[in-house]
Coordinates of C-alpha atoms in Angstrom, one line a residue:
X191 CA 123.2 70.4 106.3
X192 CA 124.8 66.9 106.4
X193 CA 122.7 64.1 107.6
X194 CA 124.2 62.3 110.6
X195 CA 123.0 59.1 112.2
X196 CA 124.5 56.8 114.8
X197 CA 126.1 53.5 113.8
X198 CA 126.7 50.4 115.6
X199 CA 130.3 49.8 116.4
X200 CA 130.5 46.2 115.0
X201 CA 128.8 47.3 111.7
X202 CA 131.5 49.9 111.0
X203 CA 134.4 47.6 111.8
X204 CA 133.1 44.9 109.5
X205 CA 133.3 47.2 106.6
X206 CA 136.4 49.3 107.4
X207 CA 138.6 47.0 109.5
X208 CA 140.5 47.7 112.6
X209 CA 144.1 48.9 112.3
X210 CA 146.2 46.9 114.7
X211 CA 149.3 48.5 113.2
X212 CA 148.0 51.9 114.0
X213 CA 147.3 50.9 117.6
X214 CA 150.8 49.5 117.9
X215 CA 152.3 52.8 116.8
X216 CA 150.3 54.8 119.4
X217 CA 150.4 52.9 122.6
X218 CA 147.7 55.0 124.2
X219 CA 145.2 53.7 121.6
X220 CA 145.5 50.0 122.6
X221 CA 142.3 48.6 123.8
X222 CA 140.6 52.0 123.7
X223 CA 137.4 53.1 121.9
X224 CA 136.8 56.6 120.7
X225 CA 134.0 58.5 118.8
X226 CA 134.5 58.1 115.0
X227 CA 133.1 60.6 112.5
X228 CA 132.8 59.0 109.1
X229 CA 132.6 61.2 106.1
X230 CA 130.0 60.1 103.5
X231 CA 130.8 59.9 99.8
X232 CA 128.0 62.0 98.6
X233 CA 129.6 65.5 99.1
X234 CA 132.7 64.7 97.2
X235 CA 131.1 63.2 94.0
X236 CA 132.1 65.0 90.9
X237 CA 128.9 66.9 90.3
X238 CA 128.3 67.8 94.0
X239 CA 128.8 71.4 95.0
X240 CA 129.7 72.9 98.4
X241 CA 126.2 74.2 98.7
X242 CA 124.9 70.8 99.7
X243 CA 126.8 71.0 103.0
X244 CA 126.8 74.8 103.5
X245 CA 123.1 75.5 103.7
X246 CA 122.6 75.5 107.5
X247 CA 120.1 77.4 109.6
X248 CA 122.0 80.1 111.5
X249 CA 120.7 79.1 114.9
X250 CA 121.3 75.3 114.3
X251 CA 124.8 74.0 115.1
X252 CA 126.4 71.4 112.9
X253 CA 126.8 68.0 114.5
X254 CA 130.5 67.7 113.8
X255 CA 131.1 71.3 115.1
X256 CA 129.1 70.3 118.2
X257 CA 131.2 67.2 118.7
X258 CA 134.5 69.0 118.4
X259 CA 133.5 71.8 120.8
X260 CA 131.8 69.6 123.4
X261 CA 134.8 67.2 123.5
X262 CA 137.3 70.1 123.7
X263 CA 135.3 71.8 126.5
X264 CA 135.0 68.6 128.4
X265 CA 138.8 68.4 128.4
X266 CA 138.9 71.9 129.7
X267 CA 136.7 71.0 132.6
X268 CA 139.1 68.1 133.3
X269 CA 142.1 70.4 133.5
X270 CA 143.8 68.8 130.5
X271 CA 145.3 72.1 129.4
X272 CA 148.3 73.9 130.7
X273 CA 146.3 77.1 131.1
X274 CA 142.9 78.7 130.3
X275 CA 143.4 80.3 126.8
X276 CA 140.1 82.2 127.2
X277 CA 141.8 84.5 129.8
X278 CA 144.5 85.6 127.3
X279 CA 144.5 89.2 126.3
X280 CA 144.1 90.1 122.6
X281 CA 144.4 93.4 120.9
X282 CA 144.2 94.9 117.4
X283 CA 147.5 96.7 116.5
X284 CA 146.8 100.2 115.3
X285 CA 147.3 100.6 111.5
X286 CA 145.7 99.6 108.2
X287 CA 146.6 95.9 108.5
X288 CA 144.7 95.4 111.8
X289 CA 147.1 92.7 113.0
X290 CA 146.0 90.7 116.0
X291 CA 148.3 90.2 119.0
X292 CA 147.7 87.8 121.9
X293 CA 149.5 88.1 125.3
X294 CA 149.9 84.5 126.4
X295 CA 152.0 84.3 129.6
X296 CA 150.9 80.7 130.2
X297 CA 152.8 79.3 127.3
X298 CA 155.3 76.6 128.5
X299 CA 158.9 77.0 127.2
X300 CA 159.3 73.2 127.0
X301 CA 156.8 73.1 124.2
X302 CA 157.7 76.3 122.5
X303 CA 160.8 78.1 121.4
X304 CA 161.3 81.9 120.9
X305 CA 161.7 83.4 117.5
X306 CA 163.5 86.7 117.4
X307 CA 162.9 87.1 121.2
X308 CA 159.3 88.1 121.4
X309 CA 156.9 85.9 119.4
X310 CA 156.2 82.2 119.9
X311 CA 156.8 79.4 117.4
X312 CA 155.1 76.0 117.7
X313 CA 157.3 72.8 117.8
X314 CA 156.4 69.3 116.7
X315 CA 154.1 67.8 119.3
X316 CA 155.2 64.2 118.7
X317 CA 158.9 65.1 119.0
X318 CA 158.0 66.0 122.6
X319 CA 155.7 63.0 123.2
X320 CA 152.9 65.3 124.2
X321 CA 150.2 62.7 123.6
X322 CA 150.6 61.0 127.0
X323 CA 147.0 60.4 128.0
X324 CA 143.9 58.8 126.5
X325 CA 141.8 61.8 127.1
X326 CA 143.9 64.0 124.9
X327 CA 142.5 62.2 121.8
X328 CA 139.0 63.6 121.3
X329 CA 137.8 61.6 118.3
X330 CA 138.8 60.3 114.9
X331 CA 137.8 61.1 111.3
X332 CA 137.5 58.4 108.6
X333 CA 136.0 58.0 105.2
X334 CA 133.0 55.8 104.6
X335 CA 131.5 54.2 101.5
X336 CA 128.0 55.2 102.6
X337 CA 126.5 58.3 101.0
X338 CA 125.7 60.2 104.2
X339 CA 128.1 61.1 107.0
X340 CA 127.7 59.1 110.1
X341 CA 128.8 59.4 113.7
X342 CA 129.8 56.3 115.8
X343 CA 129.8 57.0 119.5
X344 CA 132.5 54.4 120.4
X345 CA 134.8 52.3 118.2
X346 CA 138.4 51.3 117.8
X347 CA 140.5 53.6 115.6
X348 CA 140.3 52.4 111.9
X349 CA 143.1 52.4 109.5
X350 CA 143.6 55.6 107.4
X351 CA 142.1 57.7 110.1
X352 CA 142.8 61.3 111.2
X353 CA 143.3 61.7 114.9
X354 CA 141.9 64.8 116.5
X355 CA 144.1 65.6 119.5
X356 CA 144.0 68.5 121.9
X357 CA 146.9 71.0 122.0
X358 CA 147.6 71.3 125.7
X359 CA 149.1 74.7 125.0
X360 CA 146.4 76.2 122.9
X361 CA 146.7 79.5 121.0
X362 CA 142.9 79.9 120.7
X363 CA 139.6 78.2 121.6
X364 CA 139.2 74.7 120.3
X365 CA 142.9 74.3 119.4
X366 CA 143.5 70.7 118.2
X367 CA 146.1 68.7 116.2
X368 CA 144.7 66.8 113.1
X369 CA 147.0 63.9 112.5
X370 CA 146.6 61.6 109.5
X371 CA 147.8 58.0 110.2
X372 CA 147.8 54.8 108.2
X373 CA 149.4 51.4 108.4
X374 CA 151.7 51.8 111.4
X375 CA 153.0 55.2 110.3
X376 CA 152.5 58.9 110.2
X377 CA 152.3 60.5 106.8
X378 CA 155.6 62.0 105.8
X379 CA 154.3 64.0 102.9
X380 CA 151.1 66.0 102.3
X381 CA 149.1 63.8 100.0
X382 CA 145.8 64.3 98.2
X383 CA 143.9 62.0 100.6
X384 CA 145.0 63.9 103.7
X385 CA 144.3 67.3 102.1
X386 CA 140.9 66.1 101.0
X387 CA 139.8 64.8 104.4
X388 CA 141.1 67.8 106.3
X389 CA 139.3 70.2 103.9
X390 CA 136.1 68.1 104.3
X391 CA 136.4 68.6 108.0
X392 CA 136.3 72.4 107.5
X393 CA 133.4 72.1 105.1
X394 CA 131.3 69.8 107.3
X395 CA 132.0 71.8 110.5
X396 CA 130.7 74.7 108.5
X397 CA 131.6 77.3 111.1
X398 CA 133.0 80.6 109.8
X399 CA 135.2 81.0 112.9
X400 CA 137.0 77.6 112.3
X401 CA 140.4 77.7 110.5
X402 CA 142.9 74.9 109.8
X403 CA 146.6 75.5 109.5
X404 CA 149.5 73.6 108.0
X405 CA 153.2 74.4 108.5
X406 CA 155.4 72.8 105.9
X407 CA 158.7 73.0 107.8
X408 CA 158.8 72.3 111.5
X409 CA 162.0 71.4 113.4
X410 CA 162.2 67.7 114.2
X411 CA 158.8 67.0 112.6
X412 CA 158.0 63.3 112.8
X413 CA 155.1 63.4 110.4
X414 CA 152.4 65.4 108.7
X415 CA 149.9 67.1 110.9
X416 CA 147.5 70.1 110.8
X417 CA 146.3 72.4 113.5
X418 CA 142.9 73.9 113.9
X419 CA 141.1 76.4 116.2
X420 CA 138.3 78.9 116.3
X421 CA 138.9 82.6 115.9
X422 CA 136.1 85.1 116.8
X423 CA 137.0 87.3 113.8
X424 CA 138.6 86.9 110.4
X425 CA 142.3 87.1 110.3
X426 CA 143.9 90.2 108.8
X427 CA 145.0 88.5 105.6
X428 CA 141.3 87.8 104.8
X429 CA 140.5 91.5 104.6
X430 CA 143.2 92.3 102.1
X431 CA 142.3 93.0 98.4
X432 CA 143.1 90.3 95.8
X433 CA 143.9 90.3 92.1
X434 CA 142.8 87.4 89.9
X435 CA 145.6 85.3 88.5
X436 CA 143.6 82.4 87.2
X437 CA 139.8 82.2 86.7
X438 CA 138.7 78.8 85.6
X439 CA 136.4 78.8 82.7
X440 CA 134.9 75.4 83.6
X441 CA 132.1 75.0 86.1
X442 CA 134.1 73.1 88.6
X443 CA 137.5 74.7 88.3
X444 CA 139.6 76.7 90.7
X445 CA 140.1 80.5 91.0
X446 CA 143.5 81.7 92.1
X447 CA 144.2 85.2 93.4
X448 CA 147.3 87.1 94.6
X449 CA 146.8 89.0 97.8
X450 CA 147.6 92.6 97.3
X451 CA 149.6 94.9 99.6
X452 CA 150.4 92.3 102.2
X453 CA 153.9 91.8 103.6
X454 CA 154.3 88.1 102.9
X455 CA 153.7 86.7 99.4
X456 CA 150.3 85.0 99.5
X457 CA 148.0 83.3 97.1
X458 CA 144.4 82.2 97.6
X459 CA 142.6 79.3 96.0
X460 CA 138.9 79.1 95.9
X461 CA 136.1 77.0 94.5
X462 CA 132.4 76.9 95.0
X463 CA 131.8 73.6 93.3
X464 CA 134.1 70.7 94.0
X465 CA 136.1 69.9 97.2
X466 CA 138.0 67.0 95.7
X467 CA 139.4 69.0 92.8
X468 CA 140.6 71.8 95.2
X469 CA 142.3 69.4 97.5
X470 CA 143.9 67.5 94.6
X471 CA 145.3 70.7 93.1
X472 CA 146.6 72.0 96.5
X473 CA 148.3 68.7 97.3
X474 CA 150.0 68.7 93.8
X475 CA 151.1 72.3 94.3
X476 CA 152.5 71.6 97.7
X477 CA 154.4 68.6 96.4
X478 CA 156.0 70.7 93.7
X479 CA 157.0 73.4 96.2
X480 CA 158.6 70.9 98.5
X481 CA 160.5 69.4 95.5
X482 CA 161.8 72.9 94.8
X483 CA 162.7 73.4 98.5
X484 CA 160.3 76.4 98.9
X485 CA 158.9 76.8 102.4
X486 CA 155.1 77.5 102.7
X487 CA 152.1 77.5 105.0
X488 CA 148.5 76.8 104.4
X489 CA 145.3 78.3 106.0
X490 CA 141.9 76.8 105.2
X491 CA 139.0 79.1 105.9
X492 CA 135.4 79.9 104.7
X493 CA 134.2 76.4 105.5
X494 CA 136.8 74.8 103.3
X495 CA 136.0 76.9 100.2
X496 CA 139.1 79.0 100.4
X497 CA 142.8 78.1 101.0
X498 CA 145.6 80.6 101.5
X499 CA 149.1 79.7 100.5
X500 CA 151.8 81.7 102.3
X501 CA 155.3 81.6 100.7
X502 CA 158.5 81.9 102.6
X503 CA 162.0 82.2 101.4
X504 CA 164.2 79.1 101.9
X505 CA 166.1 79.3 105.1
X506 CA 166.7 77.2 108.2
X507 CA 163.5 75.5 109.2
X508 CA 163.9 76.7 112.8
X509 CA 163.4 80.3 111.6
X510 CA 160.2 79.6 109.6
X511 CA 157.1 81.3 110.9
X512 CA 153.8 79.7 111.6
X513 CA 150.7 79.8 109.4
X514 CA 148.7 81.9 111.9
X515 CA 151.5 84.5 112.0
X516 CA 151.4 84.6 108.2
X517 CA 147.7 85.3 108.6
X518 CA 148.4 88.2 110.9
X519 CA 147.9 86.7 114.3
X520 CA 150.9 87.0 116.7
X521 CA 151.6 85.6 120.2
X522 CA 153.7 87.3 122.9
X523 CA 154.7 85.9 126.3
X524 CA 156.1 89.3 127.5
X525 CA 153.8 92.1 128.7
X526 CA 156.2 94.9 127.8
X527 CA 156.7 93.6 124.2
X528 CA 153.0 93.1 123.8
X529 CA 152.3 96.6 124.9
X530 CA 155.0 98.1 122.7
X531 CA 154.3 96.2 119.4
X532 CA 153.7 98.3 116.3
X533 CA 152.4 97.6 112.9
X534 CA 155.7 98.5 111.3
X535 CA 157.4 95.8 113.4
X536 CA 155.0 93.2 112.4
X537 CA 155.2 94.2 108.7
X538 CA 159.0 94.0 108.9
X539 CA 158.8 90.6 110.5
X540 CA 156.6 89.1 107.8
X541 CA 158.5 90.8 105.0
X542 CA 161.8 89.3 106.3
X543 CA 160.5 85.8 105.8
X544 CA 158.7 86.4 102.5
X545 CA 159.6 84.8 99.2
X546 CA 161.3 87.3 96.8
X547 CA 159.5 88.7 93.7
X548 CA 161.2 86.5 91.1
X549 CA 160.5 83.3 92.9
X550 CA 157.0 84.4 93.6
X551 CA 156.4 84.9 89.9
X552 CA 157.7 81.4 89.2
X553 CA 155.3 80.0 91.9
X554 CA 152.4 81.8 90.4
X555 CA 153.1 80.3 87.0
X556 CA 153.4 76.9 88.6
X557 CA 150.1 77.2 90.4
X558 CA 148.2 78.4 87.3
X559 CA 149.7 75.5 85.3
X560 CA 148.5 73.0 87.8
X561 CA 145.1 74.6 88.2
X562 CA 144.5 74.5 84.4
X563 CA 144.7 70.7 84.6
X564 CA 141.5 70.8 86.7
X565 CA 139.7 73.3 84.5
X566 CA 136.9 71.0 83.4

């Protein structure tokens, strides 16, 4: 388990600096202090494995997990959300895939748009200026030069931070936006630093219910951001068999698998040894995919040790599907459509967005080539 201790506000600012530019770009941050969780350097050193942050007594809750859930539940008590997502009905669709469907009649059309008439597709939160109140920001994530992770109860937002912001129209419990920011700007591209700190969040939260999502193409997106929430059960894609494409011979390398018998082309990347290498490889792969105009989604699971890459065919960004849909979790706002949904309909939906076989082969070769660079 990570060691966490409280830091004094002034001590942290003296070493990390306060980002006036960042405050200027988000007016609601001006003059405000928030909890800051600082990742220690120890768990990303070259010879450090995941096991150092994964061994946690089952009954004992991780401090970062506790902070996220307690802050999110506090906002629920303050009626910061448009509806109570815990009252939404969820069912398993009959069939071998075991797709999950949620009836969410509380979703607000101002924040969401329909896709093919029945499922919901998330729009960019910042395009709609959804961050209107201080209480919507729960806390921030930042890197620290110290070996151990540390939690500061109240401090100004540092530069190169990740903002943890509630989604006021959540799809599941604990739904938040994770927004990397630095020097008066949102990140425009998915870089290695952002991927690393987000993956470390999953690793240090160390909760098997916690998953992080990234959607490459979002209409009117103003910057890079991730989404995260808690699912009571694994998503359908996590149950599918997988065939090995690349098995690293080195101790700290990456294993790549192709998900078998799943309607959307999917690869999984896994390591048990080095978080930094996995994040660097994924960010390079994503950069290459964007250069080739290939749409994709990411899902981080298994406490950061596994990342799923969903590959969509190139089409209008407004028709791309979300990462949780790719994982087999669908939202409906209409009772009749929710009751009538079938596995065949969901398979057809995913298949219609999937990358074709030839392009998938090219992507697999690309991923193996990049992963081989980290086979050490």
